[in-house]
Amino acid sequence: GAGVSQTPSNKVTEKGKYVELRCDPISGHTALYWYRQSLGQGPEFLIYFQGTGAADDSGLPNDRFFAVRPEGSVSTLKIQRTERGDSAVYLCASSLGQGLNSPLHFGNGTRLTVT
Amino acid sequence: AQKITQTQPGMFVQEKEAVTLDCTYDTSDQSYGLFWYKQPSSGEMIFLIYQGSYDEQNATEGRYSLNFQKARKSANLVISASQLGDSAMYFCAMREGNRGSYIPTFGRGTSLIVHP
């Protein structure tokens, strides 16, 4: 079956611009996560959705970052007034459940470059 | 304190040999889950193996096994009979019970290079 799909795969934007990153999770997966991965680092948690609601947004670095999942499937991560420090790979993942034994299934990520 | 520590930034192994990638974790919970993921140069994170804190036996999945030492809080990944395609970044991760939403936390990763 289809895996987690992220678009675009690459995004180059100028400092100060607004960007949207899209994630289409595996069908039937109610849990959706956004992570950010900088060069040489592991994924850092940003936000988690259970269904349509953001169950945990404690990883969002500041109020320039926002994410939605209006119908409980596709999610969009939105970054306002981008800064060069926002440059990273943004990973989306979904899981069938939210139990301790539920692995994440990741997309290929969106590489964001802010110039 | 870091929740997941991977002390080996890079590892090298000869093809067909076994290699162990280290992972230690920090939690006060009794219930937790440990995961290993592989990230090839293409970028996608691939789930490899899972170990639950109450599992009495070490997890195994094909050539992957997990050396789980609960008292030492370590969950090392063992790859047997290494293949060239095993060259990638490897990440250890944990879901804890005390964090209500069980958000997985990742280590910094270990780069594995398999030599022919």
XYZ file of N, CA and C in Angstrom:
693
model
N 0.823 -1.196 0.000
C 0.000 0.000 0.000
C 0.853 1.240 0.000
N 0.233 2.392 -0.187
C 0.955 3.651 -0.241
C 1.476 4.006 1.134
N 2.673 4.571 1.141
C 3.270 5.007 2.387
C 2.922 6.452 2.661
N 3.652 7.066 3.582
C 3.465 8.475 3.901
C 4.060 9.315 2.769
N 3.275 10.246 2.292
C 3.715 11.084 1.176
C 3.894 12.522 1.643
N 5.038 13.116 1.301
C 5.293 14.504 1.662
C 5.613 15.308 0.411
N 5.011 16.478 0.348
C 5.290 17.378 -0.772
C 5.446 18.805 -0.261
N 6.323 19.584 -0.909
C 7.268 19.163 -1.933
C 8.432 18.400 -1.315
N 9.257 17.797 -2.122
C 10.426 17.118 -1.590
C 11.518 18.127 -1.252
N 11.530 19.218 -2.005
C 12.483 20.296 -1.754
C 11.769 21.630 -1.859
N 12.134 22.551 -0.989
C 11.562 23.890 -1.037
C 12.649 24.900 -0.702
N 12.871 25.815 -1.638
C 13.801 26.909 -1.387
C 12.991 28.190 -1.312
N 13.193 28.959 -0.268
C 12.436 30.180 -0.088
C 13.342 31.265 0.466
N 12.906 32.489 0.288
C 13.675 33.617 0.805
C 13.271 33.911 2.241
N 14.220 34.402 2.978
C 13.967 34.811 4.360
C 12.767 35.755 4.410
N 11.875 35.495 5.353
C 10.703 36.337 5.519
C 9.461 35.829 4.818
N 9.622 34.850 3.935
C 8.472 34.331 3.195
C 7.701 33.291 4.026
N 6.509 32.970 3.531
C 5.631 31.973 4.161
C 5.721 30.672 3.350
N 5.773 29.545 4.065
C 5.805 28.255 3.363
C 4.805 27.285 3.981
N 4.330 26.373 3.144
C 3.455 25.295 3.591
C 4.057 23.967 3.155
N 4.105 23.026 4.068
C 4.602 21.691 3.795
C 3.453 20.716 4.031
N 3.288 19.805 3.079
C 2.118 18.927 3.138
C 2.521 17.492 3.466
N 1.648 16.823 4.214
C 1.862 15.420 4.571
C 0.573 14.641 4.369
N 0.665 13.541 3.626
C -0.462 12.647 3.417
C -0.114 11.319 4.100
N -0.733 11.004 5.234
C -0.321 9.811 5.991
C -0.862 8.526 5.370
N -0.455 7.421 5.937
C -0.976 6.128 5.520
C -2.467 6.075 5.857
N -3.252 5.580 4.903
C -4.695 5.515 5.100
C -5.036 4.712 6.359
N -5.877 5.303 7.193
C -6.303 4.621 8.411
C -5.468 4.941 9.635
N -4.342 5.598 9.433
C -3.502 5.981 10.577
C -4.065 7.262 11.192
N -4.475 7.159 12.441
C -5.078 8.320 13.090
C -4.032 9.235 13.721
N -2.875 8.689 14.035
C -1.830 9.499 14.673
C -0.883 10.039 13.612
N -0.590 11.325 13.695
C 0.312 11.971 12.731
C 1.268 12.872 13.485
N 2.535 12.819 13.090
C 3.592 13.551 13.778
C 4.382 14.376 12.770
N 4.850 15.513 13.220
C 5.844 16.290 12.475
C 7.123 16.362 13.304
N 8.228 16.108 12.627
C 9.550 16.239 13.224
C 10.404 17.131 12.327
N 11.454 17.693 12.931
C 12.424 18.470 12.170
C 13.799 17.846 12.400
N 14.540 17.678 11.310
C 15.865 17.062 11.422
C 16.908 17.984 10.810
N 17.785 18.464 11.646
C 18.900 19.279 11.170
C 20.072 18.359 10.843
N 21.014 18.899 10.096
C 22.157 18.098 9.636
C 22.919 17.511 10.818
N 23.117 16.196 10.779
C 23.886 15.542 11.827
C 23.132 15.302 13.115
N 21.836 15.542 13.105
C 21.017 15.366 14.314
C 19.929 14.333 14.083
N 19.366 13.879 15.192
C 18.191 13.036 15.091
C 16.945 13.882 14.925
N 15.841 13.248 14.575
C 14.581 13.991 14.437
C 14.165 14.621 15.771
N 13.713 15.869 15.700
C 13.211 16.584 16.878
C 11.715 16.789 16.718
N 10.977 16.440 17.745
C 9.521 16.501 17.709
C 9.013 17.931 17.594
N 8.011 18.105 16.748
C 7.347 19.397 16.622
C 5.914 19.345 17.147
N 5.089 18.481 16.539
C 3.670 18.464 16.873
C 3.091 17.096 16.550
N 2.060 16.720 17.327
C 1.398 15.435 17.163
C -0.107 15.659 17.074
N -0.724 14.977 16.093
C -2.169 15.005 15.932
C -2.750 13.628 16.210
N -3.853 13.626 16.917
C -4.673 12.424 17.032
C -6.010 12.797 16.401
N -6.273 12.249 15.211
C -7.445 12.690 14.484
C -7.239 14.105 13.969
N -8.204 14.959 14.188
C -8.142 16.325 13.684
C -7.453 17.284 14.642
N -7.350 16.916 15.891
C -6.838 17.848 16.882
C -5.371 17.680 17.180
N -4.715 18.792 17.460
C -3.316 18.760 17.872
C -3.260 18.340 19.332
N -2.864 17.098 19.574
C -2.841 16.575 20.931
C -1.622 17.053 21.713
N -0.561 17.384 20.997
C 0.656 17.831 21.670
C 1.431 18.697 20.698
N 1.521 19.989 20.985
C 2.288 20.898 20.115
C 3.477 21.488 20.867
N 3.928 20.790 21.884
C 4.979 21.325 22.747
C 6.327 21.477 22.057
N 6.501 20.851 20.895
C 7.774 20.943 20.198
C 7.877 22.099 19.214
N 6.782 22.780 18.959
C 6.843 23.914 18.028
C 7.745 24.990 18.621
N 8.752 25.450 17.877
C 9.750 26.348 18.458
C 9.231 27.735 18.805
N 8.270 28.217 18.062
C 7.711 29.555 18.338
C 6.406 29.711 17.568
N 5.794 30.878 17.698
C 4.467 31.059 17.095
C 4.514 31.281 15.588
N 5.678 31.221 14.998
C 5.727 31.282 13.528
C 5.338 29.944 12.910
N 5.380 28.905 13.729
C 5.078 27.563 13.261
C 3.652 27.178 13.660
N 2.938 26.602 12.705
C 1.563 26.189 12.963
C 1.262 24.991 12.069
N 0.424 24.092 12.525
C 0.060 22.938 11.714
C -1.420 22.643 11.879
N -2.004 22.110 10.814
C -3.421 21.765 10.828
C -3.620 20.383 10.235
N -4.762 19.816 10.582
C -5.167 18.517 10.012
C -6.695 18.506 10.015
N -7.294 19.306 9.178
C -8.728 19.614 9.290
C -9.668 18.425 9.150
N -9.303 17.428 8.371
C -10.207 16.300 8.150
C -9.649 15.015 8.731
N -8.611 15.129 9.525
C -8.062 13.943 10.177
C -7.201 13.083 9.285
N -6.839 13.616 8.115
C -5.971 12.849 7.223
C -4.753 13.698 6.859
N -4.836 14.430 5.749
C -3.730 15.273 5.312
C -3.452 16.358 6.349
N -2.158 16.618 6.533
C -1.749 17.685 7.448
C -0.854 18.670 6.712
N -0.923 19.918 7.128
C -0.071 20.964 6.564
C 0.681 21.660 7.686
N 1.979 21.727 7.537
C 2.819 22.490 8.463
C 3.077 23.847 7.820
N 2.801 24.895 8.573
C 2.892 26.248 8.028
C 3.952 27.024 8.806
N 4.824 27.680 8.083
C 5.873 28.475 8.716
C 5.781 29.899 8.173
N 5.574 30.841 9.075
C 5.490 32.239 8.686
C 6.851 32.916 8.887
N 7.069 33.974 8.084
C 8.276 34.808 8.256
C 9.512 33.930 8.451
N 9.761 33.076 7.483
C 10.846 32.112 7.602
C 12.184 32.783 7.893
N 12.995 32.055 8.660
C 14.341 32.498 9.006
C 15.333 31.454 8.527
N 16.587 31.871 8.370
C 17.605 30.928 7.869
C 17.738 29.727 8.807
N 17.521 29.946 10.087
C 17.600 28.851 11.055
C 16.497 27.821 10.922
N 15.489 28.115 10.103
C 14.420 27.140 9.865
C 14.834 26.088 8.841
N 15.962 26.311 8.186
C 16.439 25.366 7.181
C 16.711 24.015 7.836
N 16.074 22.984 7.296
C 16.174 21.627 7.853
C 15.343 20.702 6.972
N 15.383 19.416 7.313
C 14.456 18.467 6.696
C 13.280 18.284 7.642
N 12.084 18.479 7.120
C 10.872 18.329 7.921
C 10.260 16.965 7.588
N 10.190 16.141 8.616
C 9.710 14.777 8.463
C 8.296 14.651 9.010
N 7.474 13.942 8.278
C 6.135 13.607 8.749
C 6.075 12.096 8.957
N 5.360 11.680 9.967
C 5.205 10.258 10.241
C 3.780 9.984 10.700
N 3.331 8.772 10.484
C 2.025 8.384 11.007
C 2.149 7.030 11.684
N 1.210 6.728 12.545
C 1.172 5.414 13.174
C -0.270 4.974 13.324
N -0.447 3.647 13.294
C -1.788 3.089 13.369
C -2.401 3.352 14.737
N -1.589 3.214 15.763
C -2.055 3.464 17.115
C -1.099 4.398 17.827
N -1.384 4.593 19.087
C -0.531 5.472 19.875
C 0.011 4.727 21.089
N 0.045 3.408 20.989
C 0.571 2.630 22.090
C 2.082 2.653 22.124
N 2.610 2.167 23.230
C 4.060 2.163 23.401
C 4.761 1.316 22.349
N 4.049 0.373 21.763
C 4.660 -0.523 20.784
C 4.381 -0.131 19.342
N 3.810 1.038 19.120
C 3.458 1.445 17.756
C 4.624 2.161 17.084
N 5.165 1.577 16.015
C 6.253 2.264 15.315
C 5.712 3.398 14.450
N 6.569 4.357 14.177
C 6.235 5.424 13.249
C 6.594 4.992 11.831
N 5.783 5.440 10.885
C 6.059 5.243 9.463
C 6.301 6.622 8.871
N 7.492 6.832 8.349
C 7.913 8.153 7.911
C 7.767 8.346 6.409
N 7.576 9.597 6.032
C 7.708 9.998 4.649
C 9.163 10.303 4.330
N 9.422 10.709 3.089
C 10.790 11.007 2.668
C 11.263 12.383 3.104
N 10.348 13.175 3.651
C 10.736 14.476 4.163
C 10.680 15.573 3.118
N 10.611 16.797 3.616
C 10.735 17.992 2.782
C 11.985 18.727 3.232
N 12.902 18.932 2.299
C 14.112 19.692 2.621
C 13.828 21.164 2.389
N 13.790 21.928 3.466
C 13.528 23.363 3.388
C 14.832 24.127 3.492
N 15.059 24.996 2.515
C 16.228 25.868 2.532
C 15.749 27.307 2.502
N 16.146 28.074 3.500
C 15.789 29.495 3.581
C 17.034 30.311 3.271
N 16.946 31.091 2.199
C 18.130 31.859 1.762
C 18.087 33.300 2.246
N 18.857 16.209 30.843
C 19.555 14.987 30.442
C 18.937 14.449 29.159
N 19.795 13.920 28.311
C 19.304 13.347 27.077
C 18.552 12.069 27.374
N 17.444 11.880 26.678
C 16.655 10.670 26.866
C 17.296 9.470 26.168
N 17.836 9.719 24.995
C 18.451 8.665 24.199
C 19.883 9.095 23.879
N 20.834 8.248 24.178
C 22.233 8.551 23.910
C 22.824 7.509 22.983
N 23.350 7.989 21.878
C 24.069 7.115 20.950
C 25.478 7.686 20.871
N 26.418 7.002 21.469
C 27.755 7.553 21.654
C 28.662 7.372 20.445
N 28.279 6.544 19.500
C 29.125 6.265 18.346
C 28.665 7.115 17.161
N 29.373 8.181 16.842
C 28.946 8.964 15.681
C 29.119 8.196 14.379
N 30.160 7.337 14.319
C 30.394 6.578 13.105
C 30.957 5.212 13.410
N 30.524 4.239 12.618
C 31.025 2.875 12.766
C 31.355 2.319 11.385
N 32.404 1.479 11.346
C 32.790 0.826 10.104
C 32.782 -0.676 10.335
N 32.328 -1.419 9.329
C 32.312 -2.871 9.452
C 32.600 -3.489 8.090
N 33.230 -4.620 8.123
C 33.503 -5.351 6.884
C 32.245 -6.118 6.488
N 32.004 -6.168 5.207
C 30.868 -6.940 4.697
C 30.909 -8.357 5.261
N 29.732 -8.857 5.631
C 29.518 -10.201 6.174
C 29.870 -10.328 7.659
N 30.453 -9.288 8.245
C 30.721 -9.300 9.674
C 29.505 -8.772 10.427
N 29.496 -9.017 11.744
C 28.448 -8.478 12.608
C 28.905 -7.156 13.203
N 27.937 -6.298 13.521
C 28.258 -4.997 14.120
C 27.204 -4.670 15.178
N 27.654 -4.020 16.243
C 26.751 -3.597 17.322
C 26.727 -2.088 17.404
N 25.538 -1.531 17.368
C 25.347 -0.089 17.515
C 24.740 0.177 18.890
N 25.376 1.075 19.633
C 25.006 1.272 21.030
C 23.885 2.291 21.212
N 23.059 2.030 22.222
C 21.997 2.961 22.592
C 21.744 2.826 24.082
N 21.824 3.918 24.803
C 21.395 3.940 26.198
C 20.267 4.938 26.329
N 19.400 4.698 27.306
C 18.225 5.538 27.454
C 18.029 5.926 28.908
N 17.250 6.953 29.098
C 17.005 7.474 30.435
C 15.510 7.643 30.629
N 14.946 6.908 31.553
C 13.540 7.044 31.878
C 13.285 6.578 33.299
N 12.300 7.175 33.921
C 11.884 6.729 35.247
C 10.641 5.856 35.156
N 10.152 5.654 33.933
C 8.960 4.843 33.737
C 9.282 3.361 33.798
N 8.284 2.582 34.174
C 8.402 1.130 34.100
C 7.964 0.624 32.734
N 7.053 1.369 32.109
C 6.525 0.982 30.800
C 7.090 1.892 29.723
N 7.774 1.306 28.775
C 8.313 2.085 27.660
C 8.592 1.153 26.493
N 8.752 1.732 25.336
C 9.064 0.966 24.135
C 10.295 1.550 23.471
N 11.132 0.681 22.954
C 12.380 1.085 22.300
C 12.345 0.658 20.836
N 12.810 1.518 19.973
C 12.757 1.296 18.525
C 14.114 1.623 17.904
N 14.380 0.933 16.806
C 15.509 1.303 15.962
C 14.993 1.582 14.556
N 15.553 2.660 13.970
C 15.213 3.046 12.611
C 16.494 3.171 11.792
N 16.341 2.929 10.505
C 17.445 3.081 9.546
C 17.099 4.228 8.615
N 18.075 5.085 8.358
C 17.860 6.199 7.429
C 18.952 6.173 6.359
N 18.654 5.598 5.199
C 19.630 5.622 4.099
C 19.812 7.042 3.583
N 20.729 7.182 2.654
C 21.007 8.518 2.105
C 19.797 9.102 1.396
N 18.854 8.266 1.014
C 17.628 8.770 0.373
C 16.761 9.561 1.349
N 16.959 9.365 2.645
C 16.292 10.199 3.639
C 15.139 9.575 4.393
N 14.530 8.529 3.859
C 13.366 7.960 4.532
C 13.781 7.160 5.750
N 13.100 7.368 6.860
C 13.332 6.610 8.083
C 12.554 5.300 8.001
N 13.264 4.190 8.192
C 12.665 2.869 8.053
C 12.690 2.170 9.413
N 11.536 1.734 9.886
C 11.441 1.026 11.149
C 12.084 -0.355 11.022
N 12.935 -0.710 11.987
C 13.640 -1.988 11.943
C 13.134 -2.975 12.993
N 13.083 -2.527 14.259
C 12.865 -3.489 15.333
C 12.349 -2.772 16.571
N 11.561 -3.500 17.367
C 10.946 -2.950 18.573
C 11.225 -3.863 19.774
N 11.431 -3.228 20.930
C 11.585 -3.965 22.192
C 10.735 -3.294 23.266
N 9.866 -4.039 23.898
C 9.082 -3.502 24.997
C 9.797 -3.694 26.318
N 9.526 -2.803 27.256
C 10.248 -2.864 28.527
C 9.931 -4.117 29.321
N 8.779 -4.721 29.062
C 8.401 -5.924 29.799
C 8.717 -7.203 29.035
N 9.265 -7.048 27.843
C 9.612 -8.237 27.059
C 10.797 -8.939 27.708
N 10.634 -10.215 27.943
C 11.698 -10.958 28.619
C 12.765 -11.441 27.658
N 12.386 -11.578 26.398
C 13.352 -12.025 25.412
C 13.780 -10.868 24.520
N 15.017 -10.937 24.061
C 15.497 -9.931 23.122
C 14.755 -10.056 21.800
N 14.394 -8.887 21.236
C 13.692 -8.895 19.962
C 14.635 -9.288 18.828
N 14.094 -9.970 17.839
C 14.850 -10.309 16.633
C 13.949 -10.104 15.419
N 14.560 -9.602 14.341
C 13.868 -9.440 13.067
C 14.881 -9.716 11.960
N 14.893 -10.926 11.477
C 15.841 -11.282 10.426
C 17.272 -11.114 10.907
N 18.046 -10.280 10.212
C 19.448 -10.071 10.600
C 19.607 -9.074 11.739
N 18.504 -8.494 12.177
C 18.561 -7.509 13.268
C 18.162 -8.163 14.581
N 18.909 -7.880 15.615
C 18.511 -8.290 16.952
C 18.827 -7.155 17.914
N 18.143 -7.187 19.028
C 18.294 -6.125 20.003
C 18.846 -6.730 21.276
N 19.971 -6.242 21.723
C 20.572 -6.695 22.975
C 20.056 -5.784 24.082
N 18.999 -6.219 24.743
C 18.295 -5.403 25.723
C 18.799 -5.732 27.126
N 19.409 -4.747 27.773
C 19.882 -4.923 29.146
C 19.191 -3.859 29.999
N 18.080 -4.280 30.596
C 17.190 -3.345 31.272
C 17.861 -2.650 32.449
N 18.612 -3.400 33.237
C 19.245 -2.815 34.421
C 20.271 -1.746 34.032
N 20.905 -1.927 32.906
C 21.894 -0.959 32.422
C 21.253 0.097 31.539
N 19.954 -0.055 31.278
C 19.227 0.859 30.383
C 19.933 0.990 29.046
N 20.209 -0.160 28.461
C 20.803 -0.147 27.130
C 19.999 -1.035 26.192
N 19.990 -0.664 24.930
C 19.222 -1.379 23.904
C 20.033 -1.338 22.620
N 21.063 -2.141 22.582
C 21.989 -2.099 21.446
C 21.458 -2.910 20.274
N 21.644 -2.375 19.086
C 21.224 -3.058 17.858
C 22.387 -3.883 17.328
N 22.122 -5.135 17.042
C 23.126 -6.021 16.454
C 22.678 -6.360 15.031
N 23.543 -6.082 14.084
C 23.282 -6.448 12.696
C 24.246 -7.572 12.348
N 23.713 -8.702 11.988
C 24.568 -9.838 11.633
C 24.768 -9.857 10.124
N 25.875 -10.456 9.716
C 26.162 -10.643 8.279
C 25.919 -9.357 7.496
N 26.654 -8.304 7.841
C 26.442 -6.988 7.232
C 26.498 -7.051 5.709
N 25.655 -6.219 5.115
C 25.603 -6.101 3.662
C 25.890 -4.652 3.280
N 26.335 -4.449 2.041
C 26.647 -3.098 1.588
C 25.433 -2.174 1.740
N 24.252 -2.727 1.540
C 23.028 -1.941 1.658
C 22.685 -1.542 3.074
N 23.439 -2.037 4.045
C 23.211 -1.638 5.434
C 23.847 -0.281 5.743
N 24.662 0.217 4.841
C 25.292 1.528 5.058
C 24.201 2.592 5.143
N 24.140 3.280 6.277
C 23.058 4.240 6.535
C 23.271 4.849 7.908
N 22.391 5.806 8.256
C 22.307 6.297 9.634
C 21.317 5.422 10.378
N 21.618 5.157 11.640
C 20.737 4.350 12.478
C 20.372 5.149 13.720
N 19.061 5.184 13.997
C 18.559 5.960 15.128
C 17.832 5.064 16.111
N 18.124 5.286 17.377
C 17.421 4.635 18.472
C 16.356 5.607 18.969
N 15.191 5.097 19.339
C 14.101 5.956 19.803
C 13.340 5.279 20.926
N 12.640 6.085 21.718
C 11.885 5.554 22.856
C 10.535 6.241 22.976
N 9.514 5.451 23.289
C 8.219 5.969 23.717
C 8.121 5.682 25.216
N 7.811 6.712 25.988
C 7.685 6.549 27.434
C 6.234 6.616 27.855
N 5.948 5.924 28.938
C 4.585 5.930 29.443
C 4.206 7.190 30.178
N 5.210 7.908 30.740
C 4.839 9.036 31.593
C 4.505 10.280 30.781
N 4.915 10.260 29.512
C 4.530 11.385 28.661
C 3.198 11.011 28.043
N 2.163 11.675 28.441
C 0.807 11.252 28.135
C 0.568 10.843 26.701
N 1.198 11.542 25.776
C 0.923 11.220 24.387
C 1.970 10.283 23.788
N 2.865 9.763 24.580
C 3.839 8.757 24.151
C 4.628 9.206 22.922
N 5.052 10.435 22.900
C 5.785 10.955 21.757
C 7.160 10.307 21.677
N 7.514 9.701 20.554
C 8.845 9.098 20.430
C 9.953 10.147 20.450
N 11.002 9.847 21.228
C 12.192 10.683 21.301
C 13.342 9.935 20.642
N 14.132 10.644 19.828
C 15.195 10.020 19.057
C 16.570 10.425 19.567
N 17.542 9.524 19.352
C 18.931 9.854 19.583
C 19.524 10.586 18.383
N 20.812 10.913 18.478
C 21.477 11.663 17.409
C 21.913 10.787 16.252
N 21.878 9.480 16.467
C 22.172 8.579 15.365
C 23.615 8.131 15.297
N 23.810 7.019 14.615
C 25.138 6.459 14.330
C 25.221 6.190 12.844
N 26.281 6.655 12.236
C 26.495 6.395 10.817
C 27.252 5.082 10.660
N 26.691 4.172 9.905
C 27.332 2.877 9.658
C 27.784 2.802 8.207
N 29.038 2.451 8.027
C 29.571 2.231 6.685
C 30.046 0.794 6.605
N 29.538 0.086 5.608
C 29.919 -1.304 5.391
C 30.907 -1.355 4.224
N 32.091 -1.881 4.502
C 33.134 -1.985 3.487
C 33.055 -3.327 2.768
N 33.291 -3.337 1.443
C 33.314 -4.630 0.735
C 34.553 -5.431 1.097
